Amino acid sequence: MMGQQGGGQDSLFYAFNLDDHVPRDHPLRGIDHFFDAGDLRQHLAPFYSHTGRPSIDPELIVRMLLVGYCFGIRSERRLCEEVHLNLAYRWFCHLGLDDAVPNHSTFSKNRHGRFRDSDTLRHVFESVLRRCMSEGLVGGEGFAVDASVVKADANRARGAAGIEGVDWSALDRPSRAVREYLKALDESAVANDSTSPETEPETPPKKISLTDPAARYTAAPGGPACYAYSTNYLIDLQAGIIVDVEATPAHRSQEVESTKTMIDRVEERFHLRPERLVGDTAYGTGKMLGWMVEEKGIEPHVPVWQRAAHADNVFPNSDFDWIEQANEYRCPGGHALRSNWRAFKNARTHVTKEDTVIYRSSQHDCAECSMKNQCCPDTPRRKITRSVHEAARDHARAIATTPQYKRSRRERKKVEMLFAHLKRILRLDRLRLRGLSGAHDEFLLAATAQNLRRMAKRLMWGSKKAEVATA
């Protein structure tokens, strides 16, 4: 007999429980189990007035943002619609069927206001990280670092050739991103005035966006060049948990420098200092290796950055013996290469701006040497550039011959997998917020969502699968 649906939706009362309609294996159940925003209101209390109309609960805003970043809902308008319609999202946000969903404009007001002034998103990220640590997912023995380029919300056609070609004072109502950029320029100018005159100013960009001037014009991701930022991840190698994240313009030197900021911050706030740090060749400069080995005592599991080798028929630098006691090199012919060939009245370090010392042979020795065509065929004498951090570079080269180094190279894939997850699953391949602070907010929320998903997958969904397998 064919059935027929009842007459409509005229009932006045329903016995309805949201919890009964959220599947037991839904990802949000695991995320809700490990996410605790208990001290969020205490953290934000100084930024709210004691009088006036009560605001929207900040925990509700954070929970809705986490839903958006966990499930790749990039539009705030669409996020509000999804939370309104999806029972699991309502359940995670602690909203009943009759509770109203906040307007999409609420997110902008809080992100650019209280949340940014109080660094709330950093607070939420660190509270999730502490939970990861308490659950035993952070070992602290080995860290990996890397950067990935994410496109900025800026049209490549709206740009100017260099910072000197822009008259910012001509703008009647500069955007928030432009005001932030100009403020950073003023602070940088004051800082440079107060530092040593030997400090080199940062190289200005060749092309600057009029929409988001803090973004860098780059072709690093491949394909057409674009304005972009870099998200820098510092992860623990035990379970792939992100222990810190930093937003920088898409520029290699700033990406490398952010590593120092992240390692120092993790050590200060969580008392974690890794025994080894894994990275690619970009982190193998002499200055970076010297900081790791000499200042931090961290084993650099990083390929050493090398200059281009000489022609095939010319002796490489490795054929020259370093004599530590004499502070000189010896060429294959037994002649010395020194940083100075005469005594100076005032002692000189001979250290260049690149933190190197240049060792040169005697022109007289080279002229009479039978191996000159194999050593310096196009110059009157041979020279070798030695980094002041050469001892740290040698230490990194020695580590590269060990089995532990090979294991580190395999484990480094964990950070690459996180970037792939960020762009393909969470759909953060292009930013929606502008300015460096906007990139900072988006990268923090995405890293928080990734840590929550990783924790739920390993500790809840993984244990349930194990129980089913053993039953």
XYZ file of C-alpha atoms in Angstrom:
471
model
C 0.000 0.000 0.000
C 1.379 3.379 -0.957
C 2.068 5.644 1.997
C 1.187 9.304 2.173
C 2.865 12.029 4.199
C 0.874 13.670 6.945
C -0.804 16.964 6.581
C 1.850 19.569 7.210
C 3.829 21.318 9.893
C 1.048 22.603 12.103
C 2.224 21.140 15.428
C 2.737 23.692 18.166
C 5.098 21.687 20.357
C 8.030 19.438 19.476
C 10.170 17.122 21.566
C 13.478 17.862 19.842
C 17.042 17.423 21.095
C 19.865 18.694 18.879
C 22.345 16.215 20.344
C 20.243 13.296 19.089
C 20.481 14.560 15.506
C 24.286 14.980 15.342
C 25.967 11.709 14.280
C 28.288 10.171 16.853
C 31.144 10.099 14.359
C 30.673 13.692 13.178
C 34.023 15.579 13.140
C 32.593 18.389 15.255
C 32.035 16.016 18.171
C 35.754 15.394 18.454
C 36.588 19.061 17.980
C 34.034 20.090 20.628
C 35.503 17.549 23.042
C 38.961 19.125 22.881
C 38.088 22.797 22.401
C 37.718 24.727 25.643
C 37.106 28.480 25.619
C 36.639 28.722 29.381
C 39.079 31.610 29.916
C 38.165 33.501 26.735
C 35.770 35.867 28.500
C 38.347 36.582 31.181
C 40.920 37.372 28.511
C 38.538 39.783 26.748
C 37.012 41.358 29.867
C 39.254 44.490 29.843
C 38.094 45.282 26.293
C 34.357 45.389 27.086
C 32.429 48.133 28.862
C 30.823 47.411 32.234
C 27.614 49.147 31.151
C 25.371 49.182 28.120
C 23.630 46.480 26.123
C 25.191 42.998 26.357
C 27.225 42.061 23.304
C 27.169 38.822 21.356
C 28.998 36.105 23.249
C 32.643 36.120 22.012
C 32.783 32.335 22.393
C 29.932 32.042 19.880
C 31.880 34.164 17.374
C 35.032 32.077 17.846
C 33.112 28.818 17.506
C 31.464 30.001 14.299
C 34.840 31.062 12.907
C 36.263 27.636 13.748
C 33.379 25.983 11.891
C 34.171 28.124 8.864
C 37.888 27.349 8.892
C 37.449 23.653 9.726
C 35.111 23.068 6.795
C 36.470 25.539 4.254
C 33.566 28.003 4.421
C 35.397 31.110 3.301
C 32.484 33.570 3.078
C 31.153 34.994 6.341
C 27.713 35.509 4.805
C 27.603 31.875 3.769
C 28.912 30.827 7.178
C 25.958 32.511 8.877
C 23.585 30.769 6.474
C 25.202 27.381 7.061
C 25.088 27.738 10.846
C 21.427 28.762 10.553
C 20.552 25.645 8.524
C 22.993 22.950 9.687
C 22.013 21.213 12.923
C 25.573 20.012 13.639
C 26.911 23.562 13.304
C 24.188 24.862 15.631
C 25.033 22.153 18.134
C 28.760 23.010 18.075
C 27.997 26.738 18.469
C 25.682 26.012 21.448
C 22.699 27.493 19.621
C 19.173 26.195 20.093
C 16.594 25.961 17.327
C 15.088 29.288 18.351
C 18.393 31.130 18.835
C 19.281 33.746 16.245
C 22.551 33.539 14.309
C 24.711 36.708 14.479
C 24.856 38.969 11.458
C 27.884 38.579 9.186
C 29.007 42.154 9.943
C 29.640 41.121 13.563
C 32.716 39.164 12.511
C 34.341 42.160 10.849
C 33.675 44.440 13.811
C 35.193 41.995 16.277
C 38.119 40.895 14.087
C 39.209 44.464 13.398
C 38.344 45.661 16.892
C 38.483 43.786 20.178
C 39.904 40.545 18.821
C 42.836 42.260 17.138
C 43.545 44.676 20.006
C 43.584 41.836 22.541
C 45.307 39.292 20.256
C 42.395 36.957 20.956
C 43.079 34.615 18.050
C 46.635 34.056 19.293
C 45.142 33.324 22.723
C 42.745 30.747 21.221
C 45.553 29.122 19.207
C 47.759 28.788 22.269
C 44.949 27.385 24.418
C 44.413 24.640 21.807
C 48.170 24.012 21.695
C 48.249 23.600 25.478
C 45.532 20.986 25.167
C 47.602 19.183 22.535
C 50.541 19.220 24.936
C 48.460 17.898 27.835
C 47.217 15.071 25.595
C 50.821 14.046 24.859
C 50.863 15.016 21.181
C 53.843 17.393 21.476
C 57.211 15.804 22.146
C 59.440 18.881 21.898
C 62.433 16.873 20.612
C 62.274 17.832 16.947
C 60.674 20.752 15.119
C 60.258 21.393 11.394
C 59.854 24.801 9.770
C 58.672 25.859 6.346
C 56.712 28.574 4.546
C 53.986 28.498 1.935
C 52.811 31.331 -0.280
C 49.117 32.317 -0.145
C 47.667 34.846 -2.588
C 46.526 38.165 -1.167
C 43.186 39.788 -1.912
C 44.774 42.221 -4.353
C 44.434 42.628 -8.093
C 47.821 42.376 -9.802
C 46.755 45.136 -12.226
C 46.329 47.687 -9.436
C 49.955 48.295 -8.607
C 52.699 50.883 -8.864
C 56.373 50.581 -9.784
C 58.129 50.851 -6.434
C 57.252 52.620 -3.226
C 58.570 55.982 -4.489
C 55.978 55.986 -7.260
C 53.014 56.208 -4.872
C 51.710 59.430 -3.343
C 49.848 58.072 -0.325
C 48.905 61.564 0.838
C 46.726 61.971 -2.251
C 44.323 59.294 -0.985
C 41.247 60.893 0.606
C 40.104 57.859 2.577
C 42.865 55.229 2.699
C 41.720 51.703 3.489
C 42.530 49.879 6.688
C 45.296 47.899 4.948
C 46.908 51.106 3.632
C 46.732 52.817 7.049
C 48.310 49.781 8.657
C 51.084 49.744 6.049
C 51.882 53.455 6.475
C 51.964 53.066 10.256
C 54.432 50.180 9.896
C 56.609 52.332 7.628
C 56.715 55.119 10.215
C 57.620 52.678 12.990
C 60.344 51.139 10.813
C 61.809 54.581 10.059
C 61.960 55.403 13.783
C 63.574 52.040 14.528
C 66.219 52.530 11.825
C 67.070 55.977 13.189
C 67.686 54.538 16.641
C 69.853 51.619 15.488
C 73.465 51.471 14.403
C 74.323 53.183 11.093
C 75.818 49.881 9.979
C 72.333 48.322 9.862
C 71.277 47.853 6.256
C 67.781 49.067 5.338
C 65.377 46.565 3.852
C 65.348 46.464 0.069
C 62.155 48.193 -1.151
C 59.868 46.164 -3.422
C 59.984 46.785 -7.153
C 56.195 46.691 -7.431
C 53.665 47.585 -4.772
C 49.920 46.996 -4.572
C 47.628 49.974 -4.092
C 45.027 47.701 -2.497
C 47.215 45.764 -0.049
C 50.673 47.392 -0.012
C 52.110 45.028 2.617
C 51.772 42.054 0.243
C 54.805 41.160 -1.882
C 54.734 40.714 -5.647
C 56.093 37.234 -6.308
C 56.028 34.366 -8.767
C 57.158 31.814 -6.165
C 54.035 29.588 -6.361
C 54.547 29.097 -10.089
C 52.420 30.551 -12.831
C 51.665 34.273 -13.170
C 53.142 36.578 -10.547
C 50.762 37.846 -7.859
C 50.678 39.742 -4.595
C 50.959 37.316 -1.710
C 51.797 36.603 1.909
C 53.622 33.642 3.419
C 52.318 31.494 6.227
C 55.243 30.151 8.275
C 54.661 26.954 10.248
C 56.749 25.598 13.106
C 55.546 22.061 13.815
C 56.419 19.355 16.293
C 57.493 16.205 14.464
C 55.930 13.722 16.881
C 52.339 14.133 15.666
C 52.545 17.055 13.242
C 51.054 19.576 15.668
C 51.597 23.237 14.744
C 53.366 24.871 17.689
C 53.557 28.349 16.135
C 52.541 30.250 13.036
C 53.670 33.613 11.709
C 52.496 35.724 8.777
C 55.069 37.544 6.649
C 55.154 39.128 3.198
C 56.158 36.597 0.547
C 59.879 37.312 0.781
C 62.536 34.682 1.503
C 64.589 36.653 4.028
C 61.505 37.566 6.076
C 60.347 33.951 6.063
C 63.712 32.804 7.433
C 63.800 35.545 10.086
C 60.321 34.575 11.282
C 61.799 31.234 12.396
C 63.743 33.005 15.125
C 60.593 34.776 16.279
C 58.622 31.540 16.465
C 61.296 29.506 18.255
C 61.883 32.267 20.805
C 58.139 32.661 21.401
C 57.556 28.921 21.879
C 60.476 28.748 24.299
C 59.238 31.754 26.265
C 55.573 30.740 26.511
C 55.736 26.943 26.581
C 59.332 26.248 27.709
C 59.952 24.144 24.608
C 63.269 24.197 22.806
C 63.859 21.497 20.182
C 67.006 19.415 20.047
C 66.894 19.500 16.240
C 65.319 21.764 13.656
C 64.442 20.453 10.195
C 64.154 22.771 7.199
C 65.018 23.157 3.541
C 67.987 24.926 1.971
C 66.481 28.388 2.538
C 67.219 27.946 6.258
C 70.790 26.784 5.605
C 72.442 30.193 5.376
C 75.513 30.854 7.498
C 73.739 33.439 9.630
C 70.802 31.132 10.378
C 73.024 28.128 11.091
C 75.170 30.255 13.383
C 72.079 31.340 15.313
C 70.899 27.732 15.694
C 74.234 26.234 16.719
C 76.000 29.045 18.563
C 73.099 30.853 20.260
C 70.390 28.214 20.694
C 72.288 24.940 20.792
C 69.911 23.377 18.243
C 71.089 20.652 15.866
C 70.520 21.972 12.302
C 69.072 19.177 10.166
C 69.181 21.561 7.229
C 71.017 21.421 3.882
C 73.831 23.980 3.847
C 73.303 26.759 1.322
C 76.249 26.781 -1.090
C 77.323 29.195 -3.779
C 77.431 27.973 -7.358
C 80.375 25.660 -7.976
C 83.293 26.609 -10.201
C 83.755 25.176 -13.676
C 84.524 21.469 -13.929
C 88.216 22.027 -14.627
C 88.745 24.365 -11.624
C 89.609 23.261 -8.086
C 86.530 23.577 -5.804
C 86.846 25.235 -2.400
C 86.685 21.829 -0.734
C 90.141 21.038 -2.159
C 91.656 23.790 -0.009
C 92.666 22.849 3.543
C 91.652 25.147 6.389
C 94.392 25.728 8.998
C 92.642 26.992 12.128
C 95.791 27.924 14.080
C 97.213 30.030 11.255
C 93.845 31.456 10.163
C 94.532 30.615 6.550
C 93.780 28.187 3.732
C 96.314 26.018 1.912
C 95.831 25.370 -1.784
C 96.588 22.006 -3.469
C 100.009 23.397 -4.336
C 100.804 24.129 -0.674
C 100.538 27.935 -0.871
C 98.695 30.041 1.721
C 95.508 32.081 1.270
C 95.175 34.781 3.931
C 92.703 37.512 4.824
C 95.577 40.028 5.155
C 99.149 39.915 3.902
C 100.539 42.786 5.963
C 100.298 44.028 9.522
C 97.958 46.957 10.178
C 98.584 49.555 12.848
C 94.934 49.238 13.927
C 93.643 45.673 14.009
C 90.969 44.873 11.431
C 88.412 42.069 11.413
C 88.077 41.995 7.593
C 84.422 40.956 8.058
C 82.204 42.115 5.196
C 78.566 43.218 5.373
C 77.582 39.668 4.432
C 79.373 38.312 7.554
C 82.173 36.783 5.493
C 85.951 37.029 5.371
C 87.768 36.906 2.011
C 91.009 34.915 1.868
C 93.341 35.617 -1.067
C 96.471 33.926 -2.297
C 99.690 35.732 -3.149
C 99.759 36.925 -6.734
C 103.436 36.025 -6.879
C 102.736 32.427 -5.790
C 99.961 32.020 -8.346
C 102.061 33.431 -11.193
C 104.740 30.772 -10.701
C 102.366 27.874 -9.872
C 102.095 25.051 -12.404
C 98.426 24.439 -11.419
C 97.203 27.982 -12.032
C 95.040 26.949 -15.004
C 93.214 24.520 -12.703
C 92.890 27.012 -9.871
C 92.323 30.549 -11.174
C 92.640 30.595 -14.968
C 90.797 33.909 -15.441
C 92.091 35.876 -12.443
C 95.612 36.752 -11.256
C 95.058 34.996 -7.902
C 92.581 32.717 -6.139
C 90.218 33.907 -3.451
C 87.895 32.010 -1.079
C 84.993 33.561 0.800
C 84.580 32.100 4.286
C 81.561 32.745 6.482
C 82.138 33.859 10.069
C 79.716 31.016 10.896
C 81.728 28.429 8.987
C 82.050 26.248 12.101
C 78.251 25.989 12.260
C 78.155 25.215 8.537
C 80.696 22.430 9.035
C 78.599 21.108 11.921
C 75.520 21.001 9.647
C 77.522 19.210 6.944
C 78.606 16.579 9.472
C 74.995 16.041 10.590
C 73.969 15.534 6.951
C 75.989 12.289 6.861
C 74.112 10.660 9.765
C 71.087 8.294 9.696
C 69.187 10.762 11.921
C 69.428 13.350 9.160
C 67.828 10.977 6.655
C 64.984 10.367 9.105
C 64.538 14.115 9.524
C 64.289 14.592 5.765
C 61.433 12.066 5.671
C 59.686 13.667 8.647
C 59.847 17.092 7.019
C 57.049 15.964 4.709
C 54.646 16.464 7.624
C 54.792 20.220 7.269
C 54.303 19.945 3.494
C 51.210 17.828 4.111
C 49.831 20.514 6.410
C 50.203 23.120 3.668
C 48.452 20.816 1.184
C 45.630 20.306 3.693
C 45.452 24.067 4.267
C 44.929 24.861 0.593
C 42.979 21.867 -0.681
C 40.742 20.911 2.249
C 40.427 24.174 4.181
C 40.497 26.094 0.859
C 42.817 28.790 2.115
C 44.558 29.360 -1.217
C 43.607 33.036 -1.243
C 43.133 35.452 1.650
C 39.929 37.367 2.260
C 41.292 39.848 4.801
C 43.802 42.492 3.761
C 46.926 43.768 5.451
C 49.549 41.889 7.437
C 47.260 41.753 10.477
C 44.498 40.261 8.319
C 46.873 37.553 7.087
C 47.946 37.016 10.701
C 44.318 36.449 11.767
C 43.524 34.058 8.936
C 46.663 31.962 9.380
C 46.124 31.694 13.143
C 42.534 30.520 12.721
C 43.523 28.003 10.048
C 46.345 26.602 12.217
C 43.957 26.347 15.177
C 41.466 24.425 13.038
C 44.199 22.076 11.800
C 45.389 21.330 15.341
C 41.830 20.634 16.508
C 41.164 18.321 13.579
C 44.474 16.515 14.114
C 43.820 16.089 17.840
C 40.274 14.810 17.298
C 41.373 12.422 14.552
C 44.209 10.875 16.567
C 42.616 10.753 20.007
C 38.907 10.223 19.346
C 38.246 8.913 15.857
C 41.429 6.842 15.917
C 40.562 5.248 19.278
C 37.033 4.418 18.090
C 38.408 2.665 15.008
C 40.768 0.726 17.261
C 37.848 -0.326 19.470
C 35.879 -1.532 16.448
C 38.893 -3.446 15.163
C 39.470 -5.244 18.483
C 35.768 -5.970 19.139
